mmCIF file of C-alpha atoms in Angstrom:
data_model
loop_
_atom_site.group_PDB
_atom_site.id
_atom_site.type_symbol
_atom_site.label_atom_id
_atom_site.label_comp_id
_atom_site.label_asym_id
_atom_site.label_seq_id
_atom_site.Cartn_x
_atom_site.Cartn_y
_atom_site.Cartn_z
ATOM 1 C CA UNK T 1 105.482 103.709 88.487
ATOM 2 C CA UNK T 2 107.659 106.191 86.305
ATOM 3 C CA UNK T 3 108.261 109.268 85.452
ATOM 4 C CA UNK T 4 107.410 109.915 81.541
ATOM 5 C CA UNK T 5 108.262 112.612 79.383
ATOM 6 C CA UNK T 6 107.056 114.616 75.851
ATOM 7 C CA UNK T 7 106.925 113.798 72.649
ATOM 8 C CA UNK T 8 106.336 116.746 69.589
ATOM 9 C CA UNK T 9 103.325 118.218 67.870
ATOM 10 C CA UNK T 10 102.638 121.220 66.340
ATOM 11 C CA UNK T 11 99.894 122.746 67.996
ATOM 12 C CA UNK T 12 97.731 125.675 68.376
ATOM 13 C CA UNK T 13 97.284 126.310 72.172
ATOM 14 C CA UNK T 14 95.668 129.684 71.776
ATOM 15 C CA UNK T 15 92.495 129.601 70.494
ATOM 16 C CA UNK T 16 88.950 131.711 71.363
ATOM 17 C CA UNK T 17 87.404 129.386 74.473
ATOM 18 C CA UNK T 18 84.100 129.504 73.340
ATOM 19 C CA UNK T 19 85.032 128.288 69.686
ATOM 20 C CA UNK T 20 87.436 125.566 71.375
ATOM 21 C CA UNK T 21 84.791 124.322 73.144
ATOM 22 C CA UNK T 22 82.561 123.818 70.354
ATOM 23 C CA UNK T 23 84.698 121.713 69.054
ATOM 24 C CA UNK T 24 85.066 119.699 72.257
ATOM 25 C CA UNK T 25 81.563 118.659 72.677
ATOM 26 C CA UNK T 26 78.031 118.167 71.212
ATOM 27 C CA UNK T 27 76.608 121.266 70.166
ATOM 28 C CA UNK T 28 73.115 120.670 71.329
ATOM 29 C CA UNK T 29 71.164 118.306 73.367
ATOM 30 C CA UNK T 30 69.765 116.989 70.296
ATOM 31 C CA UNK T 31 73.082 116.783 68.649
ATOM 32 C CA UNK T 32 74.447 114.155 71.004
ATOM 33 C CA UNK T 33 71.098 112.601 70.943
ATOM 34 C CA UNK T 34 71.516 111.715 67.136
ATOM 35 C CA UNK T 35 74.686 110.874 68.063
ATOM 36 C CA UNK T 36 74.716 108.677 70.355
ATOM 37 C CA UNK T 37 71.923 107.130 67.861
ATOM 38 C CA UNK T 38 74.525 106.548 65.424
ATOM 39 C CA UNK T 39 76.556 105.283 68.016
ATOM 40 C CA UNK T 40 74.546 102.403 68.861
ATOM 41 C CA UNK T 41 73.031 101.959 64.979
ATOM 42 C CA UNK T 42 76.891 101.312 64.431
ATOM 43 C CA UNK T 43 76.859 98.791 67.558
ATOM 44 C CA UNK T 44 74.146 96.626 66.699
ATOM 45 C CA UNK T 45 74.790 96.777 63.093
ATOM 46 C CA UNK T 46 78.293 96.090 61.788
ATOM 47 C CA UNK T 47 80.042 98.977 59.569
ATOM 48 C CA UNK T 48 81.197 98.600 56.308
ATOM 49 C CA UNK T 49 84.414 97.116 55.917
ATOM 50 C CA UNK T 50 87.233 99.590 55.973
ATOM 51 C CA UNK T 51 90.473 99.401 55.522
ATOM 52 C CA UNK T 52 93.474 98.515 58.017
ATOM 53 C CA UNK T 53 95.491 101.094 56.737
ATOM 54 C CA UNK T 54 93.444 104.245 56.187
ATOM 55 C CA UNK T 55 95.062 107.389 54.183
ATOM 56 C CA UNK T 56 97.095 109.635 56.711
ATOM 57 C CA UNK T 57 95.003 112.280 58.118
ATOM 58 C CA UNK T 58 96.402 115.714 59.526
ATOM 59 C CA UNK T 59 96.112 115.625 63.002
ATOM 60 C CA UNK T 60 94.187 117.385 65.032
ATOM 61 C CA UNK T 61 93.735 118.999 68.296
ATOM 62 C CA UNK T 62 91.590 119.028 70.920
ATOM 63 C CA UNK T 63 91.675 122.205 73.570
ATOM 64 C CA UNK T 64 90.183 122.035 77.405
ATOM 65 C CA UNK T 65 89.847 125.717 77.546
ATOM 66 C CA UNK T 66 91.226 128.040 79.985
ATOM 67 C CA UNK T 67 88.576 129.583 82.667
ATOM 68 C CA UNK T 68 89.891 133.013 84.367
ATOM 69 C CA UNK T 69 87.406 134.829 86.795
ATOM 70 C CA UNK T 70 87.087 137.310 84.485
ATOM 71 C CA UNK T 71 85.892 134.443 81.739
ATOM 72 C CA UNK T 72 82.681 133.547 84.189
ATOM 73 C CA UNK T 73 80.106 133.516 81.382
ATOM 74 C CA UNK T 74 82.246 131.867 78.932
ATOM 75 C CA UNK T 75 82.855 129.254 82.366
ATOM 76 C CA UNK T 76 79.540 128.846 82.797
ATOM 77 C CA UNK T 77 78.924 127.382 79.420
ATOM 78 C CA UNK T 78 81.644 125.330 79.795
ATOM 79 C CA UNK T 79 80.079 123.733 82.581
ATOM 80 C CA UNK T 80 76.857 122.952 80.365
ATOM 81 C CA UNK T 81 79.348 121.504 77.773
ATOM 82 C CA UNK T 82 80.333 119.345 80.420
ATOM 83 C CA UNK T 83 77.024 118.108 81.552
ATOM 84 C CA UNK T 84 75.989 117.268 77.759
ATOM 85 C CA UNK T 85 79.542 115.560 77.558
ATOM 86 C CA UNK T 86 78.922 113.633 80.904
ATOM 87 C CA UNK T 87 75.861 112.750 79.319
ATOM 88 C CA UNK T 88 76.745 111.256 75.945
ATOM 89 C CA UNK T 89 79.704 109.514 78.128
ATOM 90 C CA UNK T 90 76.809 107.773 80.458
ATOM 91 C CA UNK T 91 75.059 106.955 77.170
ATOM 92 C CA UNK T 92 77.746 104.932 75.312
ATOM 93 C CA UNK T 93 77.605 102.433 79.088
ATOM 94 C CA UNK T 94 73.705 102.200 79.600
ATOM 95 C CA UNK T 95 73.852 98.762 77.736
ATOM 96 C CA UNK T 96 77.187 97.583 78.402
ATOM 97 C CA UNK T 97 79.206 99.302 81.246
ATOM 98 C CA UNK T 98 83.027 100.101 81.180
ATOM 99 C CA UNK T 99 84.380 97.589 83.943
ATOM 100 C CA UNK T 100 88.290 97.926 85.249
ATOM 101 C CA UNK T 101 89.992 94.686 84.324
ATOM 102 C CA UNK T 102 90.315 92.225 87.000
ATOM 103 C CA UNK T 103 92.787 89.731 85.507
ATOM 104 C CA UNK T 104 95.804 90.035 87.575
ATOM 105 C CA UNK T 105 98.027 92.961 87.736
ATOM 106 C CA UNK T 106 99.099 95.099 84.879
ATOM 107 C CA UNK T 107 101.708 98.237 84.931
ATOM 108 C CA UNK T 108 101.144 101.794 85.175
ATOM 109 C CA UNK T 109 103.438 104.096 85.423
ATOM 110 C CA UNK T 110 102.697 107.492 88.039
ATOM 111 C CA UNK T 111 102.379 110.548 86.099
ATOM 112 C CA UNK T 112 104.204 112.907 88.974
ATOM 113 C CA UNK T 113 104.821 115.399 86.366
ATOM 114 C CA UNK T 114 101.241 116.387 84.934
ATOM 115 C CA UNK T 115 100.172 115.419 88.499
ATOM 116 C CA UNK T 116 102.149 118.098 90.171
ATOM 117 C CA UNK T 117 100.868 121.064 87.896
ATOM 118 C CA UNK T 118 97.112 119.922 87.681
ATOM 119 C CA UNK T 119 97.624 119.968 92.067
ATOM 120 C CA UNK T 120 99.388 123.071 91.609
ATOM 121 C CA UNK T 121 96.628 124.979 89.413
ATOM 122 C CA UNK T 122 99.145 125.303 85.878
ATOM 123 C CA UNK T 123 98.010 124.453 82.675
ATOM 124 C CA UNK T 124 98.904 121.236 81.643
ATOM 125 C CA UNK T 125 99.329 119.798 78.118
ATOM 126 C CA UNK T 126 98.822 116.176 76.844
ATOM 127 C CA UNK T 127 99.811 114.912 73.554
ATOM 128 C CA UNK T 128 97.943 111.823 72.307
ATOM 129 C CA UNK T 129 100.754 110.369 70.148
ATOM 130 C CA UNK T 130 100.319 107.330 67.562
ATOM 131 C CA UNK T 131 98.066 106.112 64.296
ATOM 132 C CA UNK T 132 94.919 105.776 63.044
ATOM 133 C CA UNK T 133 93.237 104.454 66.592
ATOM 134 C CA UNK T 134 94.514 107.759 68.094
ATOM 135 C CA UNK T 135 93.294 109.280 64.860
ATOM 136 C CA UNK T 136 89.791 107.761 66.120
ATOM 137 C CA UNK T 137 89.157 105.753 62.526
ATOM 138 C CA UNK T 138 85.968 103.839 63.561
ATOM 139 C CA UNK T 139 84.138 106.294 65.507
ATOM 140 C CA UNK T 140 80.932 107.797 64.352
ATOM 141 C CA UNK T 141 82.238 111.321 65.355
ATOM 142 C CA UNK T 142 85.357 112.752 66.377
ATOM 143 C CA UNK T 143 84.090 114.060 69.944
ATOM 144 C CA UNK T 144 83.807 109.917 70.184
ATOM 145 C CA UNK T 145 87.441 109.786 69.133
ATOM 146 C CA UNK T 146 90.126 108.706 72.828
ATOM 147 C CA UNK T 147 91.975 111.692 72.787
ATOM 148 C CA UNK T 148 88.560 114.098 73.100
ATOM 149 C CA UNK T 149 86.632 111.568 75.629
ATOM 150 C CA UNK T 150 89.956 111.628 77.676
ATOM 151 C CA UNK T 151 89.790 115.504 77.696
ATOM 152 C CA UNK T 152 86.093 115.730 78.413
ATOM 153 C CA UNK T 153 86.677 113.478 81.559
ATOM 154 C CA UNK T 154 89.732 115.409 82.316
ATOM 155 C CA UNK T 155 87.652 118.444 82.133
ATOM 156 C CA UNK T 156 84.856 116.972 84.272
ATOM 157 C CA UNK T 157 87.301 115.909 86.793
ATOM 158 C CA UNK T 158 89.153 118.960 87.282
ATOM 159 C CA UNK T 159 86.281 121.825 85.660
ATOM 160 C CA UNK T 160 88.475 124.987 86.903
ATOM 161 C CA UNK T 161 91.725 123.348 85.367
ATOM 162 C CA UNK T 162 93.633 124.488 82.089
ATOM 163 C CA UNK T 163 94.037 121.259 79.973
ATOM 164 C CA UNK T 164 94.941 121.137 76.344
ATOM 165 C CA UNK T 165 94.481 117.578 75.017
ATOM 166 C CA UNK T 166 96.355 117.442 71.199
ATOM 167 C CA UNK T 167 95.545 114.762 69.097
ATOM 168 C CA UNK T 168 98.763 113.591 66.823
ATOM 169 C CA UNK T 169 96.908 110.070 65.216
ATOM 170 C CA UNK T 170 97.828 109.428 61.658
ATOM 171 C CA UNK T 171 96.095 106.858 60.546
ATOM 172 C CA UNK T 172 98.704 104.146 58.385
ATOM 173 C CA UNK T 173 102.092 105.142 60.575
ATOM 174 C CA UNK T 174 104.327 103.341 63.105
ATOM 175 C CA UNK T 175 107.759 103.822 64.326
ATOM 176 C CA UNK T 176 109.547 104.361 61.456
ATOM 177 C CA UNK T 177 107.160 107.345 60.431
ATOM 178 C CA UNK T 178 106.275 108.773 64.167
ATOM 179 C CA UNK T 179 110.128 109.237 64.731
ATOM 180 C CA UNK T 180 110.093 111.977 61.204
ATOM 181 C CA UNK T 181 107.312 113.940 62.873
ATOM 182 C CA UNK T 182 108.683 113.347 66.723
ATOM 183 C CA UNK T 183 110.233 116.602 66.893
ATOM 184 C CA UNK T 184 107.745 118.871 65.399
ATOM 185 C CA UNK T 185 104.550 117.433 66.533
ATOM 186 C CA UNK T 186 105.796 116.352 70.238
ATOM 187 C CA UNK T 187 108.877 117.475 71.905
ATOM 188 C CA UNK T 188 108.351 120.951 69.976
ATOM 189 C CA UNK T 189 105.009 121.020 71.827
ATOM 190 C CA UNK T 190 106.639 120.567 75.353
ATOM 191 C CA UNK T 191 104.125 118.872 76.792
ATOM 192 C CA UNK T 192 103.679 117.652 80.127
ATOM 193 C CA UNK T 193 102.156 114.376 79.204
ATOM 194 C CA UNK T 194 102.750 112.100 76.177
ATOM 195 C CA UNK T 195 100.218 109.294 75.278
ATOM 196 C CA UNK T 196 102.290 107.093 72.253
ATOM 197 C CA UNK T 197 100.322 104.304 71.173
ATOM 198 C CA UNK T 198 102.528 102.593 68.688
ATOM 199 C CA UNK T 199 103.270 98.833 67.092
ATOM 200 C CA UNK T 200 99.649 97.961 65.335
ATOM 201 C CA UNK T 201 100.471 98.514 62.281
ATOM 202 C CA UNK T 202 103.996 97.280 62.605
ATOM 203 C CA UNK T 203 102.652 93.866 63.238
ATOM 204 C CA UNK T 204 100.255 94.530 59.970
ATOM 205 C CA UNK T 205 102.909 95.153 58.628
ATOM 206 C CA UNK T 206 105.319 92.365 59.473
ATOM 207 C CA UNK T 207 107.812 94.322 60.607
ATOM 208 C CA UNK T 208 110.293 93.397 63.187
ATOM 209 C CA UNK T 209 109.135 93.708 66.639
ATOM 210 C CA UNK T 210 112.700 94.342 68.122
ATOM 211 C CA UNK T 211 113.504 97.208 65.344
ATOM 212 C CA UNK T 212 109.824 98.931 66.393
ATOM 213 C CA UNK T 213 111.139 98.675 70.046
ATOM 214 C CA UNK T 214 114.870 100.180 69.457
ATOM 215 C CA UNK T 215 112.655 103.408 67.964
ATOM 216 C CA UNK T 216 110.617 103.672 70.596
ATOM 217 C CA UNK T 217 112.940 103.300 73.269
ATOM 218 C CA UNK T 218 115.095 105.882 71.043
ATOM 219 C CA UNK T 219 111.883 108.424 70.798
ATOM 220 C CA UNK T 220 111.319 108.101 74.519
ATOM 221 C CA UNK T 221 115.083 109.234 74.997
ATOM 222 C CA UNK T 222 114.777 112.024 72.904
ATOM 223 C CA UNK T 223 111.495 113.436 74.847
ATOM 224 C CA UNK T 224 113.025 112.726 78.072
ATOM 225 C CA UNK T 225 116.143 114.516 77.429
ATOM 226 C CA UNK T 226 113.724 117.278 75.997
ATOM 227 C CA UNK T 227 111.969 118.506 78.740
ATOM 228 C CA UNK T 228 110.275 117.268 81.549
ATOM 229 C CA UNK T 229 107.187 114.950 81.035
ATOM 230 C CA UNK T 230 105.636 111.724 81.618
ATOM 231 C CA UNK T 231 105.172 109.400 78.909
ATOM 232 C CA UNK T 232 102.644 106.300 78.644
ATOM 233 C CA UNK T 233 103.157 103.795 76.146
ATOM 234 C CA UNK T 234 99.792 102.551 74.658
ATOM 235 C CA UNK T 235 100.347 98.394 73.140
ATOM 236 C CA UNK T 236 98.973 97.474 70.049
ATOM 237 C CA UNK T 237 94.727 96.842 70.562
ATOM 238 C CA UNK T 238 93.271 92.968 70.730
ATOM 239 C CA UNK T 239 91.211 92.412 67.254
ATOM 240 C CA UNK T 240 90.965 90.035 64.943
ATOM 241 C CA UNK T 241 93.265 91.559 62.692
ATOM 242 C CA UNK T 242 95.942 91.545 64.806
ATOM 243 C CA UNK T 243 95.076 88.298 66.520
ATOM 244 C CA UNK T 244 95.733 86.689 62.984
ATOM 245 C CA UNK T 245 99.706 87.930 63.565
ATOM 246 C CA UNK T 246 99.270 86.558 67.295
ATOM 247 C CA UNK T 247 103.373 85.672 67.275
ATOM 248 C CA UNK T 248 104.508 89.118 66.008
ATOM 249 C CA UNK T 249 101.538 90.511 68.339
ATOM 250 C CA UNK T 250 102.571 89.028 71.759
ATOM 251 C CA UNK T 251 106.349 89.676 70.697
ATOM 252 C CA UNK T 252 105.489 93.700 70.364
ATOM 253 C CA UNK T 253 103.534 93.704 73.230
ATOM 254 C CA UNK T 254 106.173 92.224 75.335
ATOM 255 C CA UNK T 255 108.989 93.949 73.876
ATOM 256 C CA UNK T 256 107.025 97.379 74.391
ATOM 257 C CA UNK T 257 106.481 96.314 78.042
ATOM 258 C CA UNK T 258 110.049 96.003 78.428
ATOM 259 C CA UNK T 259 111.186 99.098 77.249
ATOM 260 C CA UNK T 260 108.342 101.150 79.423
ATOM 261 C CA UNK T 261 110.408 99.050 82.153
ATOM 262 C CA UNK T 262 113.952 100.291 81.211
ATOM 263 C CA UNK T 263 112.815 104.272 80.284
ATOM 264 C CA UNK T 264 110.901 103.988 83.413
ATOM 265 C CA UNK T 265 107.828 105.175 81.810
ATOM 266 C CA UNK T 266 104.056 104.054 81.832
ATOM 267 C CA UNK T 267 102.417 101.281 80.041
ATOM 268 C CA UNK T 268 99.242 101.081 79.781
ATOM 269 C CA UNK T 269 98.112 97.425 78.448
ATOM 270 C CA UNK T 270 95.515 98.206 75.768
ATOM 271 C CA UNK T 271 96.093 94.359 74.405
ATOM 272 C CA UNK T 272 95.631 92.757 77.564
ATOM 273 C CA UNK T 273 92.438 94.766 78.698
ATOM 274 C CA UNK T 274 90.913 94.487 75.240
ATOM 275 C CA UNK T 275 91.305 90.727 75.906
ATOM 276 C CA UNK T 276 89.130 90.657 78.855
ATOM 277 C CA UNK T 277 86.503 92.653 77.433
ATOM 278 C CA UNK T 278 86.021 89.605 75.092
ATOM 279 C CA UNK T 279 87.353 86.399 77.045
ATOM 280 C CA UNK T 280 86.616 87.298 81.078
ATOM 281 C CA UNK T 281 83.659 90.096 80.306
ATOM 282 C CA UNK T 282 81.903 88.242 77.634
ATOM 283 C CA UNK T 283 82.230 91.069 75.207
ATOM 284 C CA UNK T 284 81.418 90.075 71.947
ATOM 285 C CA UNK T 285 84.759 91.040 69.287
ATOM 286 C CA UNK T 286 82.187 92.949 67.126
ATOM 287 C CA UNK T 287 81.154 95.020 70.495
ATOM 288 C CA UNK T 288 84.614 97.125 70.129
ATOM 289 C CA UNK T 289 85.367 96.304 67.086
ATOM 290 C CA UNK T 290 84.120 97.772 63.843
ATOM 291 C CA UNK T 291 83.691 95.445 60.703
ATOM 292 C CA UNK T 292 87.014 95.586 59.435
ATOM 293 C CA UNK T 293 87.834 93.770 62.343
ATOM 294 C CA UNK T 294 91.171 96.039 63.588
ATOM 295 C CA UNK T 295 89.938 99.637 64.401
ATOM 296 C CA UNK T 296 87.290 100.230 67.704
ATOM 297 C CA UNK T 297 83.740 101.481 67.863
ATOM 298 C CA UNK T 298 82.623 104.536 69.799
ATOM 299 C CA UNK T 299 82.025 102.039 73.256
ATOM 300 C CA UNK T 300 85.705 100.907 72.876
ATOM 301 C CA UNK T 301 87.112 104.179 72.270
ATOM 302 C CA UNK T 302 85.073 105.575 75.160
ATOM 303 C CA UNK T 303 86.162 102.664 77.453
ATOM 304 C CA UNK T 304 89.791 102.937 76.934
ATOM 305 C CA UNK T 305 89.636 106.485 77.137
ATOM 306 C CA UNK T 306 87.837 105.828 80.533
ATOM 307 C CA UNK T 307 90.171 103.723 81.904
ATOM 308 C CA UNK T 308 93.422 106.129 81.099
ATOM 309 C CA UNK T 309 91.676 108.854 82.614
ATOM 310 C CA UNK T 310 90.624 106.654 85.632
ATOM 311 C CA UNK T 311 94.835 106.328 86.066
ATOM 312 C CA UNK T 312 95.511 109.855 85.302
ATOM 313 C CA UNK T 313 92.725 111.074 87.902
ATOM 314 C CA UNK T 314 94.345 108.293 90.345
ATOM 315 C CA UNK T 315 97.664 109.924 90.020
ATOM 316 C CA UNK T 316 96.637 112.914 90.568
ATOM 317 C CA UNK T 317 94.835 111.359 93.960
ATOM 318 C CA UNK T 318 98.109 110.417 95.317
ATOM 319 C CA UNK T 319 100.292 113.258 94.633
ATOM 320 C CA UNK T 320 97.674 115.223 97.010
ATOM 321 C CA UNK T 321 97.891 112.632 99.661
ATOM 322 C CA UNK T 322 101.565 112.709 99.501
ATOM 323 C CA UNK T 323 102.117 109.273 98.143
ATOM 324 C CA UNK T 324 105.123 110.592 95.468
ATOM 325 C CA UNK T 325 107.073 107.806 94.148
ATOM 326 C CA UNK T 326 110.235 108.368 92.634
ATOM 327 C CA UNK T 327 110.765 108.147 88.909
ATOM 328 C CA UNK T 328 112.999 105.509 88.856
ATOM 329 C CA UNK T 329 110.716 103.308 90.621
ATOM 330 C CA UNK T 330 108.169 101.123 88.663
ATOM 331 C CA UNK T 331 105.211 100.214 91.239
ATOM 332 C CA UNK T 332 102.086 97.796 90.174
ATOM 333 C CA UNK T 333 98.702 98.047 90.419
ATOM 334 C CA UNK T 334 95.766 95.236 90.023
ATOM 335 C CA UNK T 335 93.401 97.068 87.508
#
């Protein structure tokens, strides 16, 4: 596993909790009802086509708000928040259910860093780093987007904890344009955790897999020497889109996989377990997939969101049993 550090974002982490949370989940029952209507509509009916390269939107944050004793009431709706949240989450799964991938053993770097301060009780601050499928183009709504289902498990997971969860998805970018806003919308941020998803579009784009690397692996030096965070790498998603590029595709992915290895940082395999929803689950393509055939649907934004949390929440499990591997050590994990 590794240790993994922050990239930048500008943020806004003070903000009223009551209007924060608002914007976290549903705001009525009947809200997530409709939409987790749309949700499925969207499933069973493919989406208009849209386009593999949608126009840059300003990113956004999401904010897990504070709860202080003397903030009971405003904790106590949080906690209904929570249990609408919970709800919508067990929704998305009632017809097809978010499995862990069983197909060998993938990497995952330890998160000691945001580990240690959710154990410890201090706020903690994740940055969800990358384009358009950190953006959340394809979902029906942006509480469906990764970066909010990842901080309404979070939040379910740890309900007295202060978690900020900023989204910093442009739709369009890669490397080349990340590293211009690294500074400012990452390391600037000093978070504790950084999500990057990165090299998508670079393969859309034909760009050279080994020049998308050399930035990364430069952007995760300048966030380690920043601060102190943990950093997962996110690997370009298994559609059809990408699928067409499969040699530039398995090049980035492997390339990316190397350079979590030498930064000691986490990967997490998005290719590999999209992949098995379709070949070893029997997922049909058009199950995560919208119509445009690159960009996921609410269930495969939910899933992956499910299955980062599942390793963050793990981490966490092991830091309070003592198990504290060193950064420099890269440990494995069937998934």
């Amino acid at each position: 596993m590794s240790s993994l550090r922050p990239f930048c974002l500008t943020l806004r982490l003070v903000a009223p909790a009551a209007a924060v949370l608002l914007l976290l989940t549903p705001a009525s029952h009947a809200q997530t009802q409709a939409a987790q209507a749309q949700t499925n509509a969207a499933q069973a009916t493919p989406a208009p086509a849209q386009s593999s390269d949608p126009v840059p939107a300003s990113p956004s944050q999401t904010t897990v708000a504070a709860r202080s004793p003397e903030q009971r009431g405003v904790t106590s709706r949080a906690i209904d928040k929570v249990k609408e949240v919970a709800k919508s989450a067990a929704d998305i799964f009632s017809r097809v259910p978010c499995l862990p991938p069983k197909g060998g053993t993938k990497a995952m770097g330890s998160l000691p860093h945001v580990a240690g301060k959710l154990v410890a009780g201090k706020p903690v601050v994740i940055v969800a780093f990358g384009s358009s499928s950190t953006a959340g183009f394809g979902a029906t709504s942006p509480e469906f987007n990764y970066p909010n289902r990842l901080a309404a498990q979070l939040r379910r997971q740890y309900p007295t904890a202060d978690i900020t969860v900023v989204n910093a998805g442009v739709g369009g970018e890669d490397a080349p344009e990340m590293m211009k806003r690294l500074q400012r919308e990452v390391i600037d941020v000093h978070p504790d955790l950084v999500i990057w998803q990165v090299g998508t579009n670079a393969v859309l784009r034909n760009l050279d897999p080994g020049e998308t690397a050399k930035l990364v692996e430069e952007g995760i030096g300048r966030i380690q020497a920043a601060g102190d965070a943990d950093i997962v790498l996110v690997d370009p998603q298994y559609s059809p889109a990408v699928n067409q590029r499969a040699e530039s595709a398995g090049r980035m992915v492997k390339l990316l996989g190397k350079v979590a290895e030498l930064r000691h940082v986490g990967i997490f395999p998005r290719f590999e377990v999209m992949r098995e929803w379709h070949e070893k689950q029997a997922i049909p393509v058009e199950g995560f997939v919208i119509a445009d055939g690159l960009h996921m649907n609410d269930w495969g934004y939910a899933c992956f969101a499910q299955l980062l949390g599942d390793d963050i929440i793990r981490s966490v499990g092991q830091i309070k049993l003592g198990v504290n591997v060193p950064a420099d050590v890269r440990t494995y994990r069937p998934m």
